[in-house]
CSV table of C-alpha atoms in Angstrom, one decimal:
chain,number,residue,atom,x,y,z
A,156,VAL,CA,38.9,14.7,-16.4
A,157,ALA,CA,38.1,10.6,-16.3
A,158,PRO,CA,34.6,10.1,-15.1
A,159,PRO,CA,34.2,7.5,-12.3
A,160,ASP,CA,33.5,4.2,-13.6
A,161,SER,CA,30.1,3.9,-12.3
A,162,HIS,CA,27.4,6.3,-10.8
A,163,GLY,CA,26.9,6.0,-7.1
A,164,ARG,CA,23.4,5.2,-5.5
A,165,LEU,CA,21.4,8.1,-5.5
A,166,LEU,CA,20.0,7.6,-2.1
A,167,ARG,CA,22.5,6.9,0.7
A,168,SER,CA,22.5,3.7,2.5
A,169,SER,CA,21.1,4.2,6.1
A,170,PRO,CA,21.4,0.8,7.8
A,171,TRP,CA,20.8,2.3,11.4
A,172,ALA,CA,17.9,4.5,10.4
A,173,ARG,CA,16.2,1.2,8.8
A,174,ALA,CA,16.9,-1.0,11.6
A,175,GLY,CA,13.5,-0.7,13.3
A,176,ALA,CA,11.5,-1.7,10.2
A,177,ALA,CA,14.3,-4.5,9.3
A,178,PHE,CA,13.7,-6.1,12.6
A,179,ALA,CA,9.7,-5.8,12.0
A,180,LEU,CA,9.8,-7.2,8.5
A,181,THR,CA,12.1,-10.1,9.5
A,182,VAL,CA,10.1,-11.0,12.6
A,183,LEU,CA,6.9,-10.9,10.4
A,184,ALA,CA,8.6,-13.0,7.7
A,185,LEU,CA,9.8,-15.5,10.4
A,186,ILE,CA,6.4,-15.9,11.9
A,187,SER,CA,4.5,-16.4,8.5
A,188,ALA,CA,7.2,-18.9,7.3
A,189,PHE,CA,7.3,-20.7,10.6
A,190,VAL,CA,3.4,-21.1,11.0
A,191,CYS,CA,3.4,-22.1,7.3
A,192,ILE,CA,6.1,-25.0,8.1
A,193,LEU,CA,4.1,-26.2,11.1
A,194,ASP,CA,0.9,-25.9,9.3
A,195,THR,CA,2.3,-28.1,6.2
A,196,ALA,CA,3.6,-30.7,8.6
A,197,ALA,CA,0.1,-30.7,10.3
A,198,VAL,CA,-1.8,-31.2,7.0
A,199,ARG,CA,0.6,-33.8,6.0
A,200,ALA,CA,0.3,-35.6,9.5
A,201,ALA,CA,-3.4,-35.4,8.9
A,202,GLY,CA,-3.3,-37.2,5.8
A,203,GLY,CA,-1.1,-40.0,7.1
A,204,LEU,CA,-3.4,-40.3,9.9
A,205,ARG,CA,-6.6,-40.6,7.9
A,206,SER,CA,-4.9,-43.4,5.8
A,207,ARG,CA,-4.0,-45.3,8.8
A,208,LEU,CA,-6.9,-44.7,11.2
A,209,THR,CA,-9.3,-46.9,9.8
A,210,GLY,CA,-12.2,-49.2,11.0
A,211,ALA,CA,-14.1,-48.9,14.1
A,212,ALA,CA,-10.9,-49.0,16.1
A,213,THR,CA,-7.3,-49.2,15.6
A,214,VAL,CA,-4.9,-51.3,17.7
A,215,VAL,CA,-1.3,-50.4,18.1
A,216,VAL,CA,1.1,-53.1,19.3
A,217,TRP,CA,4.8,-53.2,19.6
A,218,ASP,CA,7.7,-55.5,20.2
A,219,HIS,CA,8.1,-56.7,23.9
A,220,GLY,CA,10.7,-58.9,25.5
A,221,LEU,CA,11.5,-61.6,23.2
A,222,GLU,CA,8.4,-61.2,20.9
A,223,SER,CA,9.0,-59.1,17.9
A,224,ALA,CA,6.2,-56.7,16.7
A,225,ASP,CA,5.1,-59.0,13.8
A,226,ALA,CA,4.7,-61.9,16.4
A,227,ALA,CA,2.7,-59.3,18.7
A,228,ALA,CA,0.8,-58.2,16.0
A,229,ALA,CA,-0.2,-62.0,14.9
A,230,ARG,CA,-1.0,-62.7,18.5
A,231,ALA,CA,-3.1,-59.7,19.0
A,232,ALA,CA,-5.1,-60.3,15.6
A,233,GLU,CA,-6.0,-63.8,17.1
A,234,ILE,CA,-7.2,-62.2,20.6
A,235,ILE,CA,-9.0,-59.4,19.0
A,236,ALA,CA,-10.9,-62.0,16.7
A,237,ARG,CA,-12.2,-63.6,19.9
A,238,VAL,CA,-13.6,-60.4,21.3
A,239,PRO,CA,-17.5,-60.0,21.1
A,240,ALA,CA,-18.7,-57.7,18.6
A,241,VAL,CA,-15.7,-57.6,16.7
A,242,ALA,CA,-16.7,-58.4,12.8
A,243,GLY,CA,-13.0,-58.6,11.6
A,244,VAL,CA,-9.4,-57.6,12.2
A,245,ARG,CA,-6.8,-56.5,9.8
A,246,PRO,CA,-3.2,-56.1,10.4
A,247,LEU,CA,-1.9,-53.2,8.2
A,248,ASP,CA,1.4,-53.2,6.4
A,249,PRO,CA,4.2,-51.1,8.2
A,250,ALA,CA,4.3,-47.3,6.9
A,251,PRO,CA,6.2,-44.4,7.8
A,252,ASP,CA,3.1,-42.8,9.2
A,253,ASP,CA,2.9,-45.5,11.8
A,254,ARG,CA,5.3,-43.6,14.2
A,255,LEU,CA,3.3,-40.7,14.3
A,256,VAL,CA,0.1,-42.7,15.2
A,257,ALA,CA,2.0,-44.5,17.8
A,258,ARG,CA,3.0,-41.2,19.3
A,259,LEU,CA,-0.6,-40.1,19.0
A,260,VAL,CA,-2.1,-43.1,21.0
A,261,GLY,CA,0.7,-43.0,23.6
A,262,ALA,CA,3.1,-46.0,22.6
A,263,PRO,CA,6.8,-45.8,23.9
A,264,ALA,CA,9.1,-43.8,21.8
A,265,GLY,CA,11.5,-46.0,19.8
A,266,ALA,CA,9.2,-49.1,19.9
A,267,ASP,CA,8.8,-51.1,16.6
A,268,THR,CA,5.1,-50.8,16.2
A,269,ARG,CA,2.4,-52.6,14.1
A,270,LEU,CA,-1.2,-51.3,13.6
A,271,LEU,CA,-4.4,-53.5,13.2
A,272,ALA,CA,-7.6,-52.1,12.0
A,273,VAL,CA,-10.7,-53.4,13.8
A,274,GLU,CA,-14.1,-53.8,12.2
A,275,ALA,CA,-17.2,-54.1,14.7
A,276,SER,CA,-20.6,-55.3,14.4
A,277,ASP,CA,-23.7,-53.1,15.7
A,278,GLY,CA,-23.7,-52.1,19.4
A,279,ALA,CA,-20.2,-51.9,19.8
A,280,GLN,CA,-19.8,-48.8,22.0
A,281,ALA,CA,-17.5,-50.6,24.6
A,282,LEU,CA,-15.3,-52.0,22.0
A,283,PRO,CA,-12.4,-50.3,23.0
A,284,SER,CA,-12.4,-51.2,26.5
A,285,ARG,CA,-13.0,-54.8,25.9
A,286,LEU,CA,-10.3,-54.7,23.6
A,287,GLY,CA,-7.9,-53.4,25.9
A,288,GLN,CA,-9.0,-55.6,28.6
A,289,ALA,CA,-8.5,-58.6,26.4
A,290,LEU,CA,-5.0,-57.8,25.1
A,291,HIS,CA,-3.9,-56.9,28.6
A,292,ALA,CA,-5.0,-60.1,29.8
A,293,ALA,CA,-2.9,-61.8,27.3
A,294,ASN,CA,0.0,-59.7,28.6
A,295,LEU,CA,0.2,-58.0,25.1
A,296,PRO,CA,1.5,-54.2,25.0
A,297,ALA,CA,-0.9,-52.3,23.2
A,298,ARG,CA,-3.0,-49.3,22.8
A,299,VAL,CA,-6.4,-49.0,21.3
A,300,THR,CA,-7.9,-45.7,19.5
A,301,THR,CA,-11.1,-44.9,17.9
A,302,ARG,CA,-9.9,-41.8,16.4
A,303,ARG,CA,-10.5,-41.2,12.7
A,304,GLY,CA,-9.8,-38.9,9.8
A,305,ALA,CA,-7.9,-35.7,10.1
A,306,GLY,CA,-6.3,-36.5,13.4
A,307,GLY,CA,-8.4,-34.5,15.9
A,308,ARG,CA,-9.1,-31.0,17.3
A,309,ALA,CA,-5.4,-29.9,17.5
A,310,VAL,CA,-4.7,-30.3,13.8
A,311,THR,CA,-7.7,-28.5,12.8
A,312,LEU,CA,-6.9,-25.7,15.3
A,313,ALA,CA,-3.2,-25.8,13.9
A,314,MET,CA,-4.5,-25.6,10.3
A,315,ALA,CA,-6.9,-22.6,11.0
A,316,ALA,CA,-4.0,-20.8,12.6
A,317,GLY,CA,-1.8,-21.6,9.8
A,318,LEU,CA,-4.0,-19.7,7.5
A,319,LEU,CA,-4.7,-16.8,9.9
A,320,LEU,CA,-1.3,-16.2,11.2
A,321,PRO,CA,0.6,-15.7,7.8
A,322,LEU,CA,-2.3,-13.8,6.6
A,323,LEU,CA,-2.2,-11.4,9.4
A,324,ALA,CA,1.7,-11.2,9.1
A,325,LEU,CA,1.2,-10.5,5.6
A,326,VAL,CA,-1.0,-7.5,6.2
A,327,ALA,CA,1.3,-6.3,8.8
A,328,PHE,CA,4.4,-6.8,6.4
A,329,ALA,CA,2.5,-4.5,3.7
A,330,PHE,CA,1.8,-2.0,6.5
A,331,VAL,CA,5.4,-1.7,7.6
A,332,CYS,CA,6.5,-1.2,4.1
A,333,VAL,CA,4.1,1.5,3.6
A,334,ARG,CA,5.3,3.3,6.4
A,335,GLU,CA,9.0,2.7,5.6
A,336,ALA,CA,8.4,3.8,2.1
A,337,ARG,CA,7.2,7.1,3.7
A,338,ARG,CA,9.9,7.4,6.1
A,339,GLU,CA,12.4,6.7,3.4
A,340,ALA,CA,10.7,9.6,1.5
A,341,VAL,CA,11.2,11.8,4.4
A,342,ARG,CA,14.7,11.0,5.2
A,343,ALA,CA,15.9,12.0,2.0
A,344,SER,CA,13.4,14.6,1.3
A,345,GLY,CA,16.1,17.4,0.4
A,346,LEU,CA,17.7,15.1,-2.2
A,347,LEU,CA,14.4,13.8,-3.3
A,348,GLU,CA,13.1,17.3,-4.0
A,349,LEU,CA,16.2,18.2,-6.0
A,350,ILE,CA,15.8,15.1,-8.0
A,351,HIS,CA,12.3,16.2,-8.6
A,352,ILE,CA,13.0,19.6,-9.8
A,353,SER,CA,15.8,18.5,-11.7
A,354,GLY,CA,13.2,16.8,-14.0
A,355,ALA,CA,12.6,13.2,-12.7
A,356,SER,CA,9.4,11.8,-13.5
A,357,ASP,CA,6.9,10.5,-10.7
A,358,GLY,CA,7.7,7.0,-12.0
A,359,TYR,CA,11.5,7.5,-11.5
A,360,LEU,CA,11.2,8.8,-7.9
A,361,THR,CA,8.5,6.2,-6.7
A,362,ASP,CA,10.7,3.4,-8.3
A,363,LEU,CA,13.6,4.8,-6.3
A,364,ILE,CA,11.8,4.5,-3.2
A,365,ARG,CA,10.4,1.2,-4.1
A,366,GLY,CA,13.6,-0.2,-5.0
A,367,ARG,CA,15.0,0.6,-1.7
A,368,VAL,CA,12.1,-0.7,0.4
A,369,GLY,CA,11.9,-3.8,-2.1
A,370,ALA,CA,15.6,-4.7,-1.5
A,371,LEU,CA,15.0,-4.2,2.4
A,372,ALA,CA,12.0,-6.5,2.2
A,373,LEU,CA,13.7,-9.2,0.2
A,374,VAL,CA,16.7,-9.1,2.6
A,375,CYS,CA,14.1,-9.4,5.7
A,376,VAL,CA,12.3,-12.1,3.9
A,377,LEU,CA,15.4,-14.2,3.6
A,378,TRP,CA,16.5,-13.7,7.1
A,379,GLY,CA,13.2,-14.5,8.2
A,380,ALA,CA,12.9,-17.6,6.1
A,381,SER,CA,16.3,-18.7,7.4
A,382,GLY,CA,15.2,-18.1,11.0
A,383,ALA,CA,12.0,-19.9,10.4
A,384,MET,CA,13.9,-23.0,8.8
A,385,ALA,CA,16.2,-23.1,11.7
A,386,ALA,CA,13.4,-22.9,14.4
A,387,ALA,CA,11.4,-25.6,12.5
A,388,ALA,CA,14.4,-27.8,12.3
A,389,LEU,CA,15.0,-27.3,15.9
A,390,VAL,CA,11.4,-28.4,16.8
A,391,SER,CA,11.6,-31.4,14.6
A,392,ARG,CA,14.9,-32.5,16.4
A,393,LEU,CA,13.4,-31.9,19.8
A,394,GLY,CA,10.4,-33.7,18.9
A,395,ILE,CA,8.2,-30.8,20.2
A,396,ALA,CA,5.2,-30.8,17.6
A,397,SER,CA,4.5,-34.4,18.1
A,398,ALA,CA,0.6,-33.5,18.2
A,399,PHE,CA,0.8,-32.0,14.7
A,400,GLY,CA,3.5,-34.3,13.4
A,401,ALA,CA,7.1,-32.9,13.3
A,402,PRO,CA,8.2,-30.7,10.3
A,403,SER,CA,10.2,-33.1,7.9
A,404,ARG,CA,12.8,-31.6,5.4
A,405,HIS,CA,10.4,-31.2,2.7
A,406,ASP,CA,8.1,-29.1,4.9
A,407,LEU,CA,10.9,-26.5,5.2
A,408,ALA,CA,10.4,-25.5,1.8
A,409,SER,CA,6.7,-25.2,2.0
A,410,PRO,CA,6.6,-21.1,2.8
A,411,TRP,CA,8.5,-20.2,-0.3
A,412,PRO,CA,6.1,-20.6,-3.2
A,413,LEU,CA,2.9,-18.7,-1.4
A,414,VAL,CA,3.9,-16.9,1.7
A,415,LEU,CA,7.5,-15.6,1.3
A,416,VAL,CA,7.2,-14.7,-2.3
A,417,SER,CA,3.8,-13.0,-1.6
A,418,ALA,CA,5.3,-11.1,1.2
A,419,TRP,CA,8.1,-9.6,-0.8
A,420,LEU,CA,5.6,-8.7,-3.8
A,421,LEU,CA,3.3,-7.2,-1.1
A,422,GLY,CA,5.9,-5.4,0.1
A,423,VAL,CA,7.1,-3.9,-3.3
A,424,ALA,CA,3.5,-3.1,-4.1
A,425,SER,CA,2.9,-1.5,-0.8
A,426,SER,CA,6.0,0.7,-0.9
A,427,TRP,CA,5.1,1.7,-4.3
A,428,PHE,CA,1.7,3.0,-2.8
A,429,GLY,CA,3.3,4.6,0.1
A,430,ALA,CA,6.0,6.5,-2.2
A,431,ARG,CA,3.3,7.4,-4.6
A,432,ALA,CA,1.0,8.7,-1.5
A,433,TRP,CA,4.1,10.8,-0.5
A,434,LEU,CA,4.8,12.2,-4.0
A,435,ARG,CA,1.0,13.1,-4.4
A,436,ALA,CA,1.4,15.2,-1.4
A,437,SER,CA,4.4,17.3,-3.1
A,438,PRO,CA,3.8,19.8,-6.0
B,201,MET,CA,12.0,31.2,-7.1
B,202,ARG,CA,10.4,28.1,-5.7
B,203,LEU,CA,7.2,28.7,-7.7
B,204,ILE,CA,9.0,29.4,-10.7
B,205,CYS,CA,11.2,26.2,-10.7
B,206,LEU,CA,7.8,24.4,-9.7
B,207,ALA,CA,8.9,23.2,-6.3
B,208,GLU,CA,5.9,24.7,-5.1
B,209,ARG,CA,2.3,25.6,-6.4
B,210,PRO,CA,0.9,29.0,-5.8
B,211,SER,CA,-1.9,29.0,-3.1
B,212,GLN,CA,-3.4,32.0,-4.8
B,213,GLY,CA,-2.9,34.5,-7.7
B,214,LEU,CA,-1.5,34.0,-11.1
B,215,ALA,CA,2.2,32.5,-11.8
B,216,GLN,CA,2.9,31.8,-15.2
B,217,VAL,CA,6.1,30.2,-16.5
B,218,PHE,CA,6.8,29.8,-20.3
B,219,GLY,CA,3.4,31.4,-20.8
B,220,ARG,CA,1.5,28.6,-18.7
B,221,ASP,CA,-0.2,29.0,-15.6
B,222,ILE,CA,1.6,26.7,-13.3
B,223,ALA,CA,-1.3,25.9,-11.1
B,224,THR,CA,-3.1,24.2,-13.7
B,225,LEU,CA,-0.3,22.1,-15.1
B,226,THR,CA,-0.6,18.1,-15.0
B,227,ARG,CA,2.2,16.4,-13.1
B,228,LYS,CA,3.6,15.3,-16.6
B,229,ASP,CA,3.6,18.5,-18.0
B,230,ALA,CA,5.1,19.8,-14.7
B,231,THR,CA,7.9,17.3,-15.1
B,232,LEU,CA,8.5,18.4,-18.7
B,233,MET,CA,8.6,22.1,-17.7
B,234,ARG,CA,11.2,21.6,-15.0
B,235,ARG,CA,13.5,19.9,-17.4
B,236,ARG,CA,13.6,23.5,-19.3
B,237,ILE,CA,14.8,25.1,-15.8
B,238,GLY,CA,18.2,24.8,-14.3
B,239,SER,CA,17.7,25.6,-10.4
B,240,ALA,CA,20.9,26.8,-8.6
B,241,LEU,CA,19.1,27.8,-5.4
B,242,GLN,CA,20.7,28.1,-1.9
B,243,PRO,CA,21.2,26.5,0.4
B,244,SER,CA,22.9,23.8,-2.0
B,245,VAL,CA,21.9,20.4,-1.4
B,246,PHE,CA,24.1,17.7,-2.5
B,247,ALA,CA,24.3,13.8,-2.3
B,248,ASP,CA,27.0,13.9,0.1
B,249,HIS,CA,27.8,10.1,-0.7
B,250,MET,CA,28.3,10.8,-4.4
B,251,THR,CA,31.4,12.4,-6.1
B,252,VAL,CA,31.3,15.8,-7.5
B,253,TRP,CA,31.4,14.4,-11.1
B,254,ASP,CA,28.1,12.3,-10.0
B,255,ASN,CA,26.4,15.3,-8.4
B,256,ALA,CA,27.1,17.1,-11.6
B,257,ALA,CA,25.5,14.6,-13.6
B,258,LEU,CA,22.4,14.2,-11.5
B,259,THR,CA,20.1,16.1,-13.7
B,260,PRO,CA,20.8,14.1,-17.0
B,261,ARG,CA,20.9,11.1,-15.0
B,262,VAL,CA,17.5,11.3,-13.6
B,263,VAL,CA,15.9,12.3,-16.8
B,264,GLY,CA,17.1,9.2,-18.4
B,265,ARG,CA,19.8,10.2,-20.6
B,266,PRO,CA,22.3,7.6,-21.5
B,267,ARG,CA,25.6,8.3,-19.6
B,268,ALA,CA,27.8,7.8,-22.8
B,269,ASP,CA,25.7,10.7,-24.0
B,270,TYR,CA,26.5,13.2,-21.3
B,271,ALA,CA,29.7,12.1,-19.8
B,272,GLY,CA,31.7,14.4,-22.1
B,273,GLU,CA,29.4,17.4,-21.2
B,274,ILE,CA,29.8,16.8,-17.6
B,275,ASP,CA,33.7,16.9,-18.1
B,276,ALA,CA,33.4,20.1,-19.9
B,277,VAL,CA,31.1,21.9,-17.7
B,278,LEU,CA,33.3,21.0,-14.6
B,279,LYS,CA,36.3,22.4,-16.3
B,280,TRP,CA,34.3,25.5,-17.2
B,281,MET,CA,33.4,25.9,-13.5
B,282,GLY,CA,37.0,25.4,-12.5
B,283,LEU,CA,36.1,22.1,-10.9
B,284,GLY,CA,37.7,19.6,-13.5
B,285,ARG,CA,40.4,18.3,-10.9
B,286,LEU,CA,37.9,17.9,-8.2
B,287,ALA,CA,35.6,15.6,-10.2
B,288,ASP,CA,36.3,12.6,-7.8
B,289,ALA,CA,36.3,14.7,-4.7
B,290,TRP,CA,33.2,14.5,-2.3
B,291,PRO,CA,31.0,17.7,-2.3
B,292,ARG,CA,31.8,18.4,1.6
B,293,MET,CA,35.4,18.5,0.8
B,294,LEU,CA,34.6,21.8,-1.4
B,295,SER,CA,34.8,25.2,-0.4
B,296,PRO,CA,31.7,27.3,-0.2
B,297,ALA,CA,32.8,29.1,-3.6
B,298,GLU,CA,33.5,25.6,-5.2
B,299,GLN,CA,30.1,24.2,-4.1
B,300,TYR,CA,28.4,27.2,-5.4
B,301,ARG,CA,29.9,26.4,-8.7
B,302,LEU,CA,29.3,22.8,-8.5
B,303,THR,CA,25.6,24.0,-8.0
B,304,LEU,CA,25.7,26.1,-11.2
B,305,ALA,CA,27.4,23.3,-13.0
B,306,ARG,CA,24.5,20.8,-12.0
B,307,ALA,CA,21.9,23.4,-13.1
B,308,ILE,CA,23.4,24.1,-16.5
B,309,VAL,CA,24.4,20.7,-17.6
B,310,ASN,CA,21.2,20.0,-19.3
B,311,ARG,CA,21.3,23.3,-21.1
B,312,PRO,CA,18.1,24.9,-19.7
B,313,GLU,CA,16.2,27.6,-21.3
B,314,LEU,CA,15.8,29.3,-18.0
B,315,LEU,CA,18.5,29.4,-15.1
B,316,LEU,CA,17.3,30.3,-11.6
B,317,ALA,CA,20.0,31.2,-9.2
B,318,ASP,CA,20.3,32.5,-5.7
B,319,ALA,CA,23.3,34.9,-5.0
B,320,PRO,CA,26.5,33.4,-3.9
B,321,PRO,CA,26.7,32.7,-0.2
B,322,ASP,CA,28.0,35.4,2.0
B,323,GLY,CA,31.6,35.2,3.0
B,324,LEU,CA,33.1,35.0,-0.6
B,325,ASP,CA,35.9,36.9,-1.3
B,326,THR,CA,35.5,39.7,-4.0
B,327,ALA,CA,37.8,37.7,-6.7
B,328,GLU,CA,35.4,34.9,-6.2
B,329,VAL,CA,32.1,36.9,-6.4
B,330,GLN,CA,33.5,38.4,-9.6
B,331,ARG,CA,34.4,34.9,-11.1
B,332,VAL,CA,30.8,33.7,-10.3
B,333,SER,CA,29.5,36.8,-11.9
B,334,LYS,CA,31.6,36.4,-15.0
B,335,LEU,CA,30.4,32.7,-15.2
B,336,ILE,CA,26.8,33.6,-15.1
B,337,GLY,CA,27.4,36.2,-17.6
B,338,GLU,CA,28.9,33.3,-19.9
B,339,ILE,CA,25.9,31.1,-19.2
B,340,HIS,CA,23.5,34.0,-20.3
B,341,LYS,CA,25.6,34.5,-23.5
B,342,ALA,CA,25.5,30.9,-24.1
B,343,GLY,CA,21.6,31.2,-24.7
B,344,ALA,CA,20.0,30.8,-21.1
B,345,THR,CA,17.8,33.2,-19.7
B,346,VAL,CA,19.1,33.7,-16.2
B,347,LEU,CA,17.1,34.9,-13.1
B,348,MET,CA,19.2,35.5,-10.2
B,349,ALA,CA,18.1,36.7,-6.6
B,350,THR,CA,20.5,38.9,-4.8
B,351,ARG,CA,21.2,41.6,-2.3
B,352,ASP,CA,24.1,42.8,-4.0
B,353,ALA,CA,23.3,46.0,-5.5
B,354,ALA,CA,26.7,46.2,-7.4
B,355,MET,CA,25.9,42.8,-8.9
B,356,ALA,CA,22.2,43.5,-9.7
B,357,ASP,CA,22.8,46.9,-11.4
B,358,ALA,CA,24.9,45.0,-14.2
B,359,TYR,CA,21.7,43.6,-15.5
B,360,PRO,CA,18.1,44.4,-16.0
B,361,THR,CA,16.4,44.2,-12.6
B,362,LEU,CA,13.3,43.2,-11.1
B,363,ARG,CA,12.9,44.5,-7.6
B,364,LEU,CA,10.8,42.7,-4.8
B,365,ALA,CA,9.9,44.9,-1.9
B,366,GLU,CA,7.0,44.6,0.5
B,367,GLY,CA,5.5,41.7,-1.8
B,368,ARG,CA,5.3,43.9,-4.9
B,369,VAL,CA,7.4,43.4,-8.0
B,370,SER,CA,8.7,46.5,-10.0
B,371,MET,CA,10.8,46.6,-12.8
B,372,SER,CA,14.2,48.7,-13.5
B,373,GLU,CA,14.2,50.9,-16.5
B,374,GLN,CA,16.3,48.5,-18.5
B,375,ASP,CA,14.2,46.1,-20.5
B,376,PRO,CA,14.4,42.9,-18.8
B,377,SER,CA,13.8,40.8,-22.0
């Protein structure tokens, strides 16, 4: 008798029986990865804003008619310097994050913008309105903002959610894996008992279940990550998350090192515990 | 039988296998003891997605023996049980008699000291029952202690008998050792 070339799998593949768990794990992986991408974009945007929004106020000017952005910035600097309570004005060199600042303060999309940092002397509470009036009077298209630092409440909220949501999703991911390990054991209970009384060690049996749930978790993590990256790319393309900074290509990889690998490792570990608990309940 | 093959633990009373109280065995010791016992209990459970050969090889596989070490033994045991030509078949394609013999093959392939077997399923013809009896006799002669549960008086009378009636075990006049 010629033996088959390889052993078959000990536990039968049962995709439909696992569809519910697969769906739940994929959605959880997608949520945690997507939130992580948005959060990374928000943190990056906050860093960019911090470096651009300096001084007592920031003035954004843009090209207008025949006047280029650089010419508008030069003219704005002259006008601002004459406003009472202004201690100094400094045009900032153009940088990629200017687009984000421009969106934040309400400059028209696609405009070529320049930023000016304005320093004020004491008692300059009305500075923004004075600057706005002076620039408007000179027929110079501009916006004035006194925002500083991390880019406001929205980014802070996004960062908090970015920590909390993936954490909750990971806990739920682990819970689903434990439950799936136990279901897996119940589904194959007849065969597992046979393997057990045939002399398989506890470690062999738990590894068998852990391997199956771990493989399922890995596939779901990959699906979830793909879905999150696609969704983030869509968000970026549609320009939806402008308040937080649209995800860049680099942000798409951000969930991998921590969130997705953690999810998978947590899934493997929790399925081991689930299998172990089931086994402890047997003789 | 399920107590003896350590598929269950006694809720009360004393059950000893190989001289040891099975209620007090550690999990590791229980695993080692199971490897000394072959179980051919009914109803047969098979991995339906695996071939007859793979099902017969289940025991050495799960205890971690290298495949090269037992491949020849599986071939020999299947041939002995009259299943050599069916090695690549699926268990569900086998007749009840062949499934029973596959259960026996799987139970003895690791050369257990004790073989636990339920009687062949009802509905087998006389020739098949005799064939199974002969095989079990051969297994016994090969060195294993065989403990078989049966309602068939003819089969039981051929061997020393333990009778279980109304929860009590009584021994036949023949020495069962």
